[in-house]
Short mmCIF file of C-alpha atoms in Angstrom, two decimals:
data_model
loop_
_atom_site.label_atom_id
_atom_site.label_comp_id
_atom_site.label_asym_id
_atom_site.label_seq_id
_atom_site.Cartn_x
_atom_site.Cartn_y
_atom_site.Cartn_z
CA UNK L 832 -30.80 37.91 -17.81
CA UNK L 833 -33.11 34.54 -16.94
CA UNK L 834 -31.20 32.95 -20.05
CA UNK L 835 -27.80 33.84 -18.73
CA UNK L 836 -28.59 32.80 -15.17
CA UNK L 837 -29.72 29.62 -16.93
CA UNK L 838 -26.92 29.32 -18.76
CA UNK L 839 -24.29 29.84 -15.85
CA UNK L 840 -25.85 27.40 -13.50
CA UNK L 841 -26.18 24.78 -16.05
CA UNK L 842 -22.07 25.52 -16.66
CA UNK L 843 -21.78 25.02 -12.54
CA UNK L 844 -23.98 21.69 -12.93
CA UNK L 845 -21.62 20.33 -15.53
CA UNK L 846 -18.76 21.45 -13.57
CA UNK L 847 -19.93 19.46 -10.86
CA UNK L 848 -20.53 16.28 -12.17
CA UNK L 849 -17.60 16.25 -15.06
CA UNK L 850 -15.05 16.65 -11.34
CA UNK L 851 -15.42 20.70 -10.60
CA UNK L 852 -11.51 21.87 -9.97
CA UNK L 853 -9.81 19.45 -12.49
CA UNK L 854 -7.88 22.03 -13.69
CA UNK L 855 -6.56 22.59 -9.88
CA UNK L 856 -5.20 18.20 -9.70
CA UNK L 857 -1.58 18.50 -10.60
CA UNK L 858 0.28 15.80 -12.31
CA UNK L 859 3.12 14.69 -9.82
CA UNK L 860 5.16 12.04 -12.17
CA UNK L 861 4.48 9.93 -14.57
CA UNK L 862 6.03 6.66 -16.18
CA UNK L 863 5.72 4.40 -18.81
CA UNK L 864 8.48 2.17 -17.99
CA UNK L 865 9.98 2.14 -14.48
CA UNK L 866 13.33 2.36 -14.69
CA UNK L 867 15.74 2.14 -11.79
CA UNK L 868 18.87 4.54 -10.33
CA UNK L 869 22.55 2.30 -10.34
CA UNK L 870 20.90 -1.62 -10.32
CA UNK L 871 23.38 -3.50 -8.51
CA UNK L 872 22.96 -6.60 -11.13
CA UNK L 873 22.97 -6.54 -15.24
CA UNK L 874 19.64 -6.28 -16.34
CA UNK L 875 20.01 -9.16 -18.19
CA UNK L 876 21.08 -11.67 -15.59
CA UNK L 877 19.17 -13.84 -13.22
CA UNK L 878 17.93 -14.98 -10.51
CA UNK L 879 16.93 -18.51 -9.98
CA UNK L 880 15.18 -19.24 -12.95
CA UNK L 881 13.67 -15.48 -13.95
CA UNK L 882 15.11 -12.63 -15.02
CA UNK L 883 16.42 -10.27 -13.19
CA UNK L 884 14.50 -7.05 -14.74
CA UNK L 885 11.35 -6.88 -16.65
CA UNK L 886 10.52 -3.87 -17.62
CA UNK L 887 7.20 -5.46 -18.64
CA UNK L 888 6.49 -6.94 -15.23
CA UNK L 889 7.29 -3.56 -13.15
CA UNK L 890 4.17 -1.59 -12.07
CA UNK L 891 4.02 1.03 -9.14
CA UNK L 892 1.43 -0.38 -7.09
CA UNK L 893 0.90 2.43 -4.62
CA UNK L 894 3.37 5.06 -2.92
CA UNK L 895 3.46 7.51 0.22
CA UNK L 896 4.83 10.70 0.74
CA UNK L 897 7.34 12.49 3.60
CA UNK L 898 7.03 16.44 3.35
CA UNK L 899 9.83 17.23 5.61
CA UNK L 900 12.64 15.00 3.61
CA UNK L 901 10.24 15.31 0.29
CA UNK L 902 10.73 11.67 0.30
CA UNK L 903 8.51 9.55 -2.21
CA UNK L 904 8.38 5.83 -1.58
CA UNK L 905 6.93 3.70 -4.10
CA UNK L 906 5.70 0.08 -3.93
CA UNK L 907 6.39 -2.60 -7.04
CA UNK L 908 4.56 -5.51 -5.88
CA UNK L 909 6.31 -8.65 -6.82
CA UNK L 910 3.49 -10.57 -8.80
CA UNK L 911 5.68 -11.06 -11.41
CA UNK L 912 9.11 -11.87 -11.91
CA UNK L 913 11.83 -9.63 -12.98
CA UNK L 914 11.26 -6.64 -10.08
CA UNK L 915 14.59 -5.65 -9.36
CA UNK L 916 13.45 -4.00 -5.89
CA UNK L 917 9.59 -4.46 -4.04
CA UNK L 918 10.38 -0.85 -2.07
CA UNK L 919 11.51 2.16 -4.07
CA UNK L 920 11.72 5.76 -3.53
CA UNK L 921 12.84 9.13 -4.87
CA UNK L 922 13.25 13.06 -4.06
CA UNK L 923 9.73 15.18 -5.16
CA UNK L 924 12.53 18.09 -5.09
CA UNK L 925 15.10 16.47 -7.37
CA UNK L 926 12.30 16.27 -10.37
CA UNK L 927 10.14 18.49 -12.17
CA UNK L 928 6.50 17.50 -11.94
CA UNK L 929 5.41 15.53 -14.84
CA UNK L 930 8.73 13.42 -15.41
CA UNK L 931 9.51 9.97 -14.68
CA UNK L 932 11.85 9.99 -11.76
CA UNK L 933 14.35 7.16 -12.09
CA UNK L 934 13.67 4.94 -8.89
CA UNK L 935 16.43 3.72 -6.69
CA UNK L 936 16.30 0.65 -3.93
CA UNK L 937 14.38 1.58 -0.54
CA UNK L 938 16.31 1.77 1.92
CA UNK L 939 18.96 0.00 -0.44
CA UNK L 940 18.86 -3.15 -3.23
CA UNK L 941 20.52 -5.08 -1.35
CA UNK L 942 17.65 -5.12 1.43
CA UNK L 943 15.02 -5.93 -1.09
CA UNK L 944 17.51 -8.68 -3.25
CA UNK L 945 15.93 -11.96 -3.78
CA UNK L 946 18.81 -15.01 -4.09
CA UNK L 947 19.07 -17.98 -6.43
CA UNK L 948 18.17 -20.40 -3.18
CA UNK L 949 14.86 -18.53 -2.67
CA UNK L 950 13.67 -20.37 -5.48
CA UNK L 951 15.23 -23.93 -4.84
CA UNK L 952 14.09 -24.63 -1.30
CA UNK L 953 11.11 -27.18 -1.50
CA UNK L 954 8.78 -29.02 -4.30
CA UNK L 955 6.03 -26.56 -5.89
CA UNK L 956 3.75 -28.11 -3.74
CA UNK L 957 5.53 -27.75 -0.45
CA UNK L 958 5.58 -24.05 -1.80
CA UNK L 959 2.16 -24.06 -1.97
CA UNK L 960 1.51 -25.10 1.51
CA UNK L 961 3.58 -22.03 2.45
CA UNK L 962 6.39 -23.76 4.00
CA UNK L 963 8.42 -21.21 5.66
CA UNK L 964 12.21 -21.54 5.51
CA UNK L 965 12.85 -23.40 9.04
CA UNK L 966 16.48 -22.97 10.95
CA UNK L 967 19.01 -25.58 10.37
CA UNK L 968 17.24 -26.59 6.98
CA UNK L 969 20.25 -24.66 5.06
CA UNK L 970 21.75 -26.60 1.84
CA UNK L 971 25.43 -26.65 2.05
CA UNK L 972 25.23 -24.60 -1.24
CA UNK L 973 23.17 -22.25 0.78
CA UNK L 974 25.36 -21.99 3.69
CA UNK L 975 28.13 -20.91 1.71
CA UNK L 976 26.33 -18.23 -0.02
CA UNK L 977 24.86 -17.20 4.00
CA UNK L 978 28.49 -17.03 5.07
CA UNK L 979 30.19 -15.05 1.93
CA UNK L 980 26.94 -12.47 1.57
CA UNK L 981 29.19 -10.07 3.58
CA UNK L 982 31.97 -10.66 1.85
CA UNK L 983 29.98 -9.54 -1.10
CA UNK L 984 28.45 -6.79 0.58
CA UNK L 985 30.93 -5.60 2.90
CA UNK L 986 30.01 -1.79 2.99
CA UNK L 987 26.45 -2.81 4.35
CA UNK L 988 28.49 -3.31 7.90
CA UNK L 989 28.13 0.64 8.54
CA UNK L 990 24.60 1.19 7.28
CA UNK L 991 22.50 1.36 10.88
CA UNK L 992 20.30 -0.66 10.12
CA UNK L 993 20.87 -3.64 12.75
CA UNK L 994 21.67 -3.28 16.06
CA UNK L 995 25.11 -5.31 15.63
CA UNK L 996 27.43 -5.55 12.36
CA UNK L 997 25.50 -7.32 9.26
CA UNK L 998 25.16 -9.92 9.46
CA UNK L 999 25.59 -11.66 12.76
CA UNK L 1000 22.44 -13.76 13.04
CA UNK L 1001 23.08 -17.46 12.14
CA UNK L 1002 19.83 -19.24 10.56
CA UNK L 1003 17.91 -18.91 7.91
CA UNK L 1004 17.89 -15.97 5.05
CA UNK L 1005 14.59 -14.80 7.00
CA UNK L 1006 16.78 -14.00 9.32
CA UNK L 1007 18.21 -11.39 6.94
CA UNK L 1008 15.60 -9.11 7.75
CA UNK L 1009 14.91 -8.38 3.68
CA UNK L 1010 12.21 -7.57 2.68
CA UNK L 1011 10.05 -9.57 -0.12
CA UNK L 1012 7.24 -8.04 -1.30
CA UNK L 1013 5.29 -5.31 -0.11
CA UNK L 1014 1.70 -3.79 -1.04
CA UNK L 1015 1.48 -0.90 0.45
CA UNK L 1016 3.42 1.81 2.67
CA UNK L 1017 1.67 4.05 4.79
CA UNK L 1018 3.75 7.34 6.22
CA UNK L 1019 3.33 8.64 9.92
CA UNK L 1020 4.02 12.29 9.86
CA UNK L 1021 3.68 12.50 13.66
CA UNK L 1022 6.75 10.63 14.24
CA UNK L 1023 8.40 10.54 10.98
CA UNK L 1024 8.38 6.85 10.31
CA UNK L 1025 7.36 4.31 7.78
CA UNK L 1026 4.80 1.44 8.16
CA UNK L 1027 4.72 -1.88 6.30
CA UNK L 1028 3.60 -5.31 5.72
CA UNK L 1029 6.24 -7.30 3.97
CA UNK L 1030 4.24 -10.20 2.37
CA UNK L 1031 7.42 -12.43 2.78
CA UNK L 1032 6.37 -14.64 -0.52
CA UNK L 1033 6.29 -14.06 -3.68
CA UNK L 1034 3.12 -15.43 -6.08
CA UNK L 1035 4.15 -15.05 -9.93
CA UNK L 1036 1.18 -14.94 -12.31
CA UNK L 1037 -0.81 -16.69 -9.46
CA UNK L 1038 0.75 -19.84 -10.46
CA UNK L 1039 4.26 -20.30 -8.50
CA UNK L 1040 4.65 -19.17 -5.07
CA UNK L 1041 7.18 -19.08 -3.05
CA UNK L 1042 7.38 -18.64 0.71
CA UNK L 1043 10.68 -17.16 1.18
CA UNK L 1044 10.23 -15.85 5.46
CA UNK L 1045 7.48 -15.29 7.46
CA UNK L 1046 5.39 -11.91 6.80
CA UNK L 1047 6.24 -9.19 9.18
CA UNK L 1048 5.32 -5.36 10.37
CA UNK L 1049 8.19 -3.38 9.18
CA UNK L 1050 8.88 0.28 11.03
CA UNK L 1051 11.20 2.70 9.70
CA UNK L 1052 12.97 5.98 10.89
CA UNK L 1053 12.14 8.86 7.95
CA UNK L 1054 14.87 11.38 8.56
CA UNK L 1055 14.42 14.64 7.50
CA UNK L 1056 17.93 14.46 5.74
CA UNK L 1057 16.90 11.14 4.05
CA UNK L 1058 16.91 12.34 0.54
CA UNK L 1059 20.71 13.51 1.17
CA UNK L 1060 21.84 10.93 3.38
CA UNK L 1061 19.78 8.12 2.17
CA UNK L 1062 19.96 6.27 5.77
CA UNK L 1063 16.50 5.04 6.99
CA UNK L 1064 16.68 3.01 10.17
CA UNK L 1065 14.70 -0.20 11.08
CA UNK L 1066 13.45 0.59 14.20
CA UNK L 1067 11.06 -2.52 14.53
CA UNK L 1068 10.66 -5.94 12.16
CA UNK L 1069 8.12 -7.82 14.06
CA UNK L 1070 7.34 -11.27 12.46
CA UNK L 1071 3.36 -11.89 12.45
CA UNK L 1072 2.63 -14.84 15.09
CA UNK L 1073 1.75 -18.38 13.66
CA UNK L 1074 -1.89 -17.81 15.06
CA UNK L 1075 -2.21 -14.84 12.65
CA UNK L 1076 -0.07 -16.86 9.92
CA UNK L 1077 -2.51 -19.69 9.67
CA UNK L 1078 -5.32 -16.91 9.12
CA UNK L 1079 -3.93 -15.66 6.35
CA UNK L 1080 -0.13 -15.52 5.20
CA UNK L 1081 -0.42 -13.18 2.43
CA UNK L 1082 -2.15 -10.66 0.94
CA UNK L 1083 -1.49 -8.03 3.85
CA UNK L 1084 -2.86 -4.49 2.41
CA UNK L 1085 -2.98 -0.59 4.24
CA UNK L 1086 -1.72 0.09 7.55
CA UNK L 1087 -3.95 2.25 9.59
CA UNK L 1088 -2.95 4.25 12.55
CA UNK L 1089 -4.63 5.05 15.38
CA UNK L 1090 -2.88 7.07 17.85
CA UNK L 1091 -3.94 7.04 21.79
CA UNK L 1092 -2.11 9.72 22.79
CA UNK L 1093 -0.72 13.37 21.46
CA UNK L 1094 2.84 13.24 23.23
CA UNK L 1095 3.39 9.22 22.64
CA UNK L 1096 5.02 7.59 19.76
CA UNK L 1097 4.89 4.36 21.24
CA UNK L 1098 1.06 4.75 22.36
CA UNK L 1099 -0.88 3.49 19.00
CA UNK L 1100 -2.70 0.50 17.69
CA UNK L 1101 -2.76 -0.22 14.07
CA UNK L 1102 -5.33 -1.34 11.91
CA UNK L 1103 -4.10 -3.99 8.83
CA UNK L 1104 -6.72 -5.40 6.27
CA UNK L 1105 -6.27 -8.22 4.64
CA UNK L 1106 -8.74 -8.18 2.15
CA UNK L 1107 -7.45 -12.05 0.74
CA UNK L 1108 -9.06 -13.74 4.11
CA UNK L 1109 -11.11 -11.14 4.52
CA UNK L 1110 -10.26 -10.24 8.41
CA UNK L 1111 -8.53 -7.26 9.91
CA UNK L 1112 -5.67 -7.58 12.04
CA UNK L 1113 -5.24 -4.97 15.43
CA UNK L 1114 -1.18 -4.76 16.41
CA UNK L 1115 -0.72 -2.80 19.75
CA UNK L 1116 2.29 -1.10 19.15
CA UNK L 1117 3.20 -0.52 22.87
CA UNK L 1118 2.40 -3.68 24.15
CA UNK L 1119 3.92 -5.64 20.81
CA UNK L 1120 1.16 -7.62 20.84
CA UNK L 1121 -1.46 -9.04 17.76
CA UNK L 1122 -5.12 -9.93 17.41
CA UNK L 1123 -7.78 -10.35 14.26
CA UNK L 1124 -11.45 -9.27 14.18
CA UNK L 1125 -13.58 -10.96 11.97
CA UNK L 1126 -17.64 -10.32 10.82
CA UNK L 1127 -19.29 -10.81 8.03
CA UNK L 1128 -19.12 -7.75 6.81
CA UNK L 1129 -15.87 -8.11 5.54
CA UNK L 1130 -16.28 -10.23 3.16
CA UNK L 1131 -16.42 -9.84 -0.49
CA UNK L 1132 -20.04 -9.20 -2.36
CA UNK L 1133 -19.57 -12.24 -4.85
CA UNK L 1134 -21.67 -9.79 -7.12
CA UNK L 1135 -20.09 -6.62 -7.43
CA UNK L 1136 -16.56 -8.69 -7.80
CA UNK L 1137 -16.56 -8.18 -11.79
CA UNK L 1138 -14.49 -5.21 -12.56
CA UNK L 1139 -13.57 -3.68 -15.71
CA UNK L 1140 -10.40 -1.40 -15.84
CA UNK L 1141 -9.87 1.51 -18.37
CA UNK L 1142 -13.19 0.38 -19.55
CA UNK L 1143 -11.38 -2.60 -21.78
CA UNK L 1144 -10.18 -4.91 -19.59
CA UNK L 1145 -12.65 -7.08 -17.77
CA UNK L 1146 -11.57 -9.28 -14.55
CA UNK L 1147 -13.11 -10.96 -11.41
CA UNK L 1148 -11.24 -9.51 -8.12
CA UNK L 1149 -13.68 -11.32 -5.31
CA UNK L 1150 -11.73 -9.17 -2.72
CA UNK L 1151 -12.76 -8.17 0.86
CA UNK L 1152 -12.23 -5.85 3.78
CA UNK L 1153 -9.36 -3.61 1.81
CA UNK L 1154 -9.50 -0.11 3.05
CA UNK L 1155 -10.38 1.50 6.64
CA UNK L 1156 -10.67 5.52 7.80
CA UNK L 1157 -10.98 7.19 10.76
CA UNK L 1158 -12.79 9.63 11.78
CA UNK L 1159 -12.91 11.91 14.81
CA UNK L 1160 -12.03 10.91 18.36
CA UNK L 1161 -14.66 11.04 21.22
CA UNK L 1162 -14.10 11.75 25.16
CA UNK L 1163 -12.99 8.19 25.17
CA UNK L 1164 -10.65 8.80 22.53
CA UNK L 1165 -12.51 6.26 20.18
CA UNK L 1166 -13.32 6.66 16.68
CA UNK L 1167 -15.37 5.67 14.47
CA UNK L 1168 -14.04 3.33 11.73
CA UNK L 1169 -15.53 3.61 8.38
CA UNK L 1170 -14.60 0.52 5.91
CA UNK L 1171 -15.60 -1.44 2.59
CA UNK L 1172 -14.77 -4.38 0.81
CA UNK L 1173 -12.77 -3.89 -2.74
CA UNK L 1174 -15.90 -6.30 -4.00
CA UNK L 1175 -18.60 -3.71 -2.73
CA UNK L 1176 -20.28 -0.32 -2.58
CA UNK L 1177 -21.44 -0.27 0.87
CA UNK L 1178 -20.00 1.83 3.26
CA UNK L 1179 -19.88 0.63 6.91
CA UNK L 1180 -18.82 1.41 10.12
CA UNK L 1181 -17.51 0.54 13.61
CA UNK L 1182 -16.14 1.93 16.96
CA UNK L 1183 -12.63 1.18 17.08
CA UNK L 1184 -13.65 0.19 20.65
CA UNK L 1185 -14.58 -3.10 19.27
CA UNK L 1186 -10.69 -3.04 17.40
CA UNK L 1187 -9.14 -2.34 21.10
CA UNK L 1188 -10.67 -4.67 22.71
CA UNK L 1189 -8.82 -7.86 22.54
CA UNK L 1190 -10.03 -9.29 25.77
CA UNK L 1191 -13.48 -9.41 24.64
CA UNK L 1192 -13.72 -9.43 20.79
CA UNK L 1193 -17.40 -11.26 20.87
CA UNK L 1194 -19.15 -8.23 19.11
CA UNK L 1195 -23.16 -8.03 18.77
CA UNK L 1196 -24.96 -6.98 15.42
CA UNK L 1197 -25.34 -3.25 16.74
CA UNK L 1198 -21.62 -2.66 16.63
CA UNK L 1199 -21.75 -2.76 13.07
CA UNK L 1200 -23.54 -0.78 11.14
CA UNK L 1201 -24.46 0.17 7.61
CA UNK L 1202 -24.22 3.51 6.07
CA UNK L 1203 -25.28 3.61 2.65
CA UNK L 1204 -24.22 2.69 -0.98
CA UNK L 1205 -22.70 4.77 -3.31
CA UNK L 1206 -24.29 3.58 -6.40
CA UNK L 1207 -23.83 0.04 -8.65
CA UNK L 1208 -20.15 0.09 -9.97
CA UNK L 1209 -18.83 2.27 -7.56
CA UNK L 1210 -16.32 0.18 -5.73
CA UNK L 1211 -13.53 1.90 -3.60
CA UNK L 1212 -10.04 0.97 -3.57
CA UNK L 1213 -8.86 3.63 -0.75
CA UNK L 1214 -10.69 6.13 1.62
CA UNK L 1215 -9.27 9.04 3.51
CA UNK L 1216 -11.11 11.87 5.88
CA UNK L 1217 -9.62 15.01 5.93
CA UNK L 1218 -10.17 16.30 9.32
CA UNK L 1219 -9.89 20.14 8.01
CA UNK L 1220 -13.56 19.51 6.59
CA UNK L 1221 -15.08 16.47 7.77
CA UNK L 1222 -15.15 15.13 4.22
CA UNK L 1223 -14.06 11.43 3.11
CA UNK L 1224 -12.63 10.93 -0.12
CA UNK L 1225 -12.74 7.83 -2.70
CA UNK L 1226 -10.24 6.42 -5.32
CA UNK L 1227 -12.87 4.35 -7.30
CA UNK L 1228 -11.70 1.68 -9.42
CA UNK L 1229 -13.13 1.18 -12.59
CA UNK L 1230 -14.82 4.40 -12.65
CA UNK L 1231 -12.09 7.13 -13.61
CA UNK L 1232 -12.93 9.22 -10.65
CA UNK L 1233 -12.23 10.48 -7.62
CA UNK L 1234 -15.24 11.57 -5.18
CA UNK L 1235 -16.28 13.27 -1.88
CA UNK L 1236 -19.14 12.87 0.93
CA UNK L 1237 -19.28 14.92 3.91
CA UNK L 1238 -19.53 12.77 6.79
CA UNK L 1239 -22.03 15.02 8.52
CA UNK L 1240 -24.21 14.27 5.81
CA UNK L 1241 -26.51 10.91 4.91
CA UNK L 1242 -24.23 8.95 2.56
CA UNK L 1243 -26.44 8.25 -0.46
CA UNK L 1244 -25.47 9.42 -4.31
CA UNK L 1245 -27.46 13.36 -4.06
CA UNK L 1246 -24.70 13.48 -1.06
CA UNK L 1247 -21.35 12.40 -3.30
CA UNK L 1248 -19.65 14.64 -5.88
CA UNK L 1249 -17.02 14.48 -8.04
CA UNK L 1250 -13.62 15.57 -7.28
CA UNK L 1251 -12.06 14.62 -10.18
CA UNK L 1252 -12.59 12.43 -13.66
CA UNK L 1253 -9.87 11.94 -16.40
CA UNK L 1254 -9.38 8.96 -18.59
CA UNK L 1255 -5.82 9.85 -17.43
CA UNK L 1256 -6.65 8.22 -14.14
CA UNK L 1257 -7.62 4.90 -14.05
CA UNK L 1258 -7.60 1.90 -11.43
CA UNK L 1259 -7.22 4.05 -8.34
CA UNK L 1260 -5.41 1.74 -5.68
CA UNK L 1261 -3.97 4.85 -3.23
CA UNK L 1262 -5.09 7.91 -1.75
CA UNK L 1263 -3.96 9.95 1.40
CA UNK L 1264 -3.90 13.37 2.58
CA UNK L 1265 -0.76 14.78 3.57
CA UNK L 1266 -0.10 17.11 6.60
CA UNK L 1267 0.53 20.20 4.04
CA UNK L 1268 -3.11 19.88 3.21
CA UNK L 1269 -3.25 17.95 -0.25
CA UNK L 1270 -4.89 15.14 -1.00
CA UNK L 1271 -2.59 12.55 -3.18
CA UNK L 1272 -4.09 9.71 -5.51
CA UNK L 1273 -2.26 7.55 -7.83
CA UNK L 1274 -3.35 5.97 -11.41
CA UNK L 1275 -1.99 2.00 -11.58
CA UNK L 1276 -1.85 -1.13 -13.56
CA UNK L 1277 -2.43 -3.11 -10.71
CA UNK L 1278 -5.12 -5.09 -12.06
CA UNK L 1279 -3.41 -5.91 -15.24
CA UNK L 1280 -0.68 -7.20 -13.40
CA UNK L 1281 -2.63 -8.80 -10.31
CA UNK L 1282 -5.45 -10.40 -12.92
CA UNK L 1283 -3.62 -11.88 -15.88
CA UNK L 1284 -0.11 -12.26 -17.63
CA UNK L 1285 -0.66 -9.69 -20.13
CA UNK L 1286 3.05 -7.44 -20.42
CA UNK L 1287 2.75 -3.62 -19.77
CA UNK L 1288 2.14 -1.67 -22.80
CA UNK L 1289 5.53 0.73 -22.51
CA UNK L 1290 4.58 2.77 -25.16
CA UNK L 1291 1.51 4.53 -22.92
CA UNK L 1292 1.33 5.79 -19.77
CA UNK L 1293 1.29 2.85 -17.09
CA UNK L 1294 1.59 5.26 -13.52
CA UNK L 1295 0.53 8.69 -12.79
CA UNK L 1296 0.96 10.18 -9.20
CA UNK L 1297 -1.46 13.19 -8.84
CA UNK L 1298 -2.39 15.89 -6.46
CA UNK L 1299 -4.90 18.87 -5.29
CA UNK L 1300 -5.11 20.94 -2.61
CA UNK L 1301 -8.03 19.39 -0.38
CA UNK L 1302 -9.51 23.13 -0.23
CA UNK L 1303 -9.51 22.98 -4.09
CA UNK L 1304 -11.29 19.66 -4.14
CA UNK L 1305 -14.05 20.23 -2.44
CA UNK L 1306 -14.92 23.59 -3.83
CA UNK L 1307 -18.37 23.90 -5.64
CA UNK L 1308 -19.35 20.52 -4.87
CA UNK L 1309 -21.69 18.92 -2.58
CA UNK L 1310 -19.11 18.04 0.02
CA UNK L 1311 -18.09 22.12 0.56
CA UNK L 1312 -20.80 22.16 3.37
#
């Protein structure tokens, strides 16, 4: 009896630290190569002087989900050339999980088309100042390609997206409202939207850049027809102010939401790392207004910034402040914010008080606090708290794992467990939970693409969207109770 005992609790031990439900994590979708629904070009044209589509060059960077349209948008982050679309998206209900849904343009192509001019305007080195396309600086070529895009285009005129026919704005292509390159997506169940940075540049191989319009927070309608229809309207493109442009004018990461009140949709702030400049921008949503917090704390630990992905590929990613979670609300309605850097394996946090307050951002050393480490070579990529349980969850990088603490508990390694390991998942960039009670994660290239010019090998498995019940997760771990 003592040697089965012994035997069944060393089986639970093994369970625990080899990720405990594994069997439970189902495989959403899959793809080697990303391939796209009705491209509105030839895949072998161009534009400017790339290609149009790469399937080499097209990784999904990170994704979100809508439960009540079963809408799955998908980001391809234009660090290369030859993405066809930076926004994508497809039905969970029109595919068996485990396939490789073809992707089709979010909310259309044409939204997300780049133009032979975007890569004309300006010397490289003007480019690399970030000179913004000004209005009245239009080529004549330029202007007659502005003037006949409707012509080309003519059915766009009764998509809602604008509040007037498209287009009636006279200026620059910014003025287009397209959108250039995005990072990541973040869905708001609460009020069925979408919430974006659009970059507004593109970098290639971290060589040529090009400033095509001013980064901007991008707000969408998610109907719960949307996978039928396909209509998603803008309902806010707010350029980021030159104060916040001279910052930083790229590298614009997760939006985080923080909603003031239960019966407002209008009545949030939201929390945007940029973990490039290493600061954190606050946008009040009701008031339309911006600020940045800075500290010290959120910038990159110059020696945990070597990385090595799917245990091969080594690469230096000196990256700061990249992901933030809330947790519970106080009497003040307050939270506390829990963050890291991408180049770290500290956990911190903050009173979003200190976020809020833009009339008095001087913060004092007591605001900020430490929590604990989670081990050497334990960086995170993306946190989430499920509010069910208390417990935060981790989408390590370069570790193949995904792991729990409960946030009641003293965050030190006895206190973190192992949700789930697989060689199968590797580079973890997103993770969220989703209002149905399941905790999503996502398996990426990114830093193959962001961190050299190798090509996608299209004869593996490059992206893997997963899922598990957050119930299932935590079970038989250390994060249970």
């Amino acid at each position: 009896m003592k040697i089965l005992l012994g035997v069944g609790l060393l089986v639970i031990i093994l369970q625990s630290i080899s990720g405990y439900n594994e069997e439970k994590v189902e495989e959403v979708a899959k793809w080697n190569r990303v391939e796209y629904e009705f491209l509105p070009k030839p895949e072998f044209s161009s534009v400017g002087p790339y290609k149009y589509y790469i399937p080499e060059n097209n990784n999904i960077a990170s994704f979100g989900f809508h439960p009540a349209s079963k809408l799955v948008v998908v980001t391809i982050g234009r660090l290369r050339p030859g993405v066809p679309t930076s926004l994508g998206a497809y039905c969970l209900n029109e595919f068996n999980f485990g396939k490789s849904p073809r992707i089709w343009g979010f909310p259309n192509y044409e939204i997300n088309e780049l133009h032979d001019v975007d890569f004309l305007r300006g010397t490289e080195e003007e480019r690399g100042r970030k000179v913004w396309n000004k209005p009245g600086d239009l080529t004549r070529t330029e202007k007659y390609y502005y003037n006949n895009f409707h012509n080309k285009y003519p059915y766009l005129q009764q998509i809602p997206f604008y509040d007037k026919p498209f287009p009636i704005k006279v200026g620059p292509f910014y003025d287009l409202d397209r959108i250039i390159s995005v990072f990541h997506v973040t869905v708001d169940e609460k009020c069925n939207r979408l919430f974006f940075i659009d970059n507004g540049q593109v970098q290639y191989n971290q060589s040529a850049t090009y400033a095509i319009q001013k980064p901007a927070l991008v707000v969408m309608e998610l109907p719960a027809n949307g996978c039928h229809s396909r209509v998603f309207p803008i309902v806010r493109r707010t350029e980021l102010p030159d104060k916040i442009i001279e910052k930083g004018s790229y590298g614009f990461a997760h939006v985080v939401l923080d909603y003031q009140s239960e019966s407002s949709c209008d009545d949030l702030f939201l929390y945007i790392t940029n973990p490039l400049y290493n600061f954190l921008m606050v946008y009040d949503f009701k008031n339309n207004d911006f600020w940045t917090i800075d500290h010290q704390t959120f910038q990159p630990i110059l020696t945990e910034s070597s990385f090595v992905f799917d245990k091969t590929f080594e690469y230096q990613m000196p990256l700061g402040l990249y992901s933030v979670s809330l947790g519970f609300p106080n009497e003040a309605g307050d939270r506390t914010a829990y963050y890291t850097q991408k180049a770290g394996t500290a956990q911190y946090e903050v009173s979003t008080r200190v976020f809020k307050e833009k009339s008095n951002p001087v913060t004092t050393v007591e605001d900020f606090a430490i929590m604990g480490y989670r081990e050497c070579k334990h960086q995170s990529s993306k946190t989430v708290i499920d509010y069910t349980y208390g417990v935060m969850f981790y989408a390590e990088i370069q570790t193949n794992q995904v792991r729990c603490w409960n946030i009641k508990k003293p965050l030190n390694p006895d206190n973190i467990g192992v949700v789930f390991e697989s060689e199968n998942f590797v580079g973890g960039i997103q993770m969220f939970i989703d209002s149905q009670g399941y905790l999503w994660f996502h398996s990426s290239e990114v830093p193959v693409i962001f961190a050299s010019e190798l090509p996608l090998d299209l004869t593996k498995v490059n992206n893997r969207i997963f899922r598990i019940k957050v119930s299932d997760a935590i079970l038989g771990t250390v994060c249970e109770n």
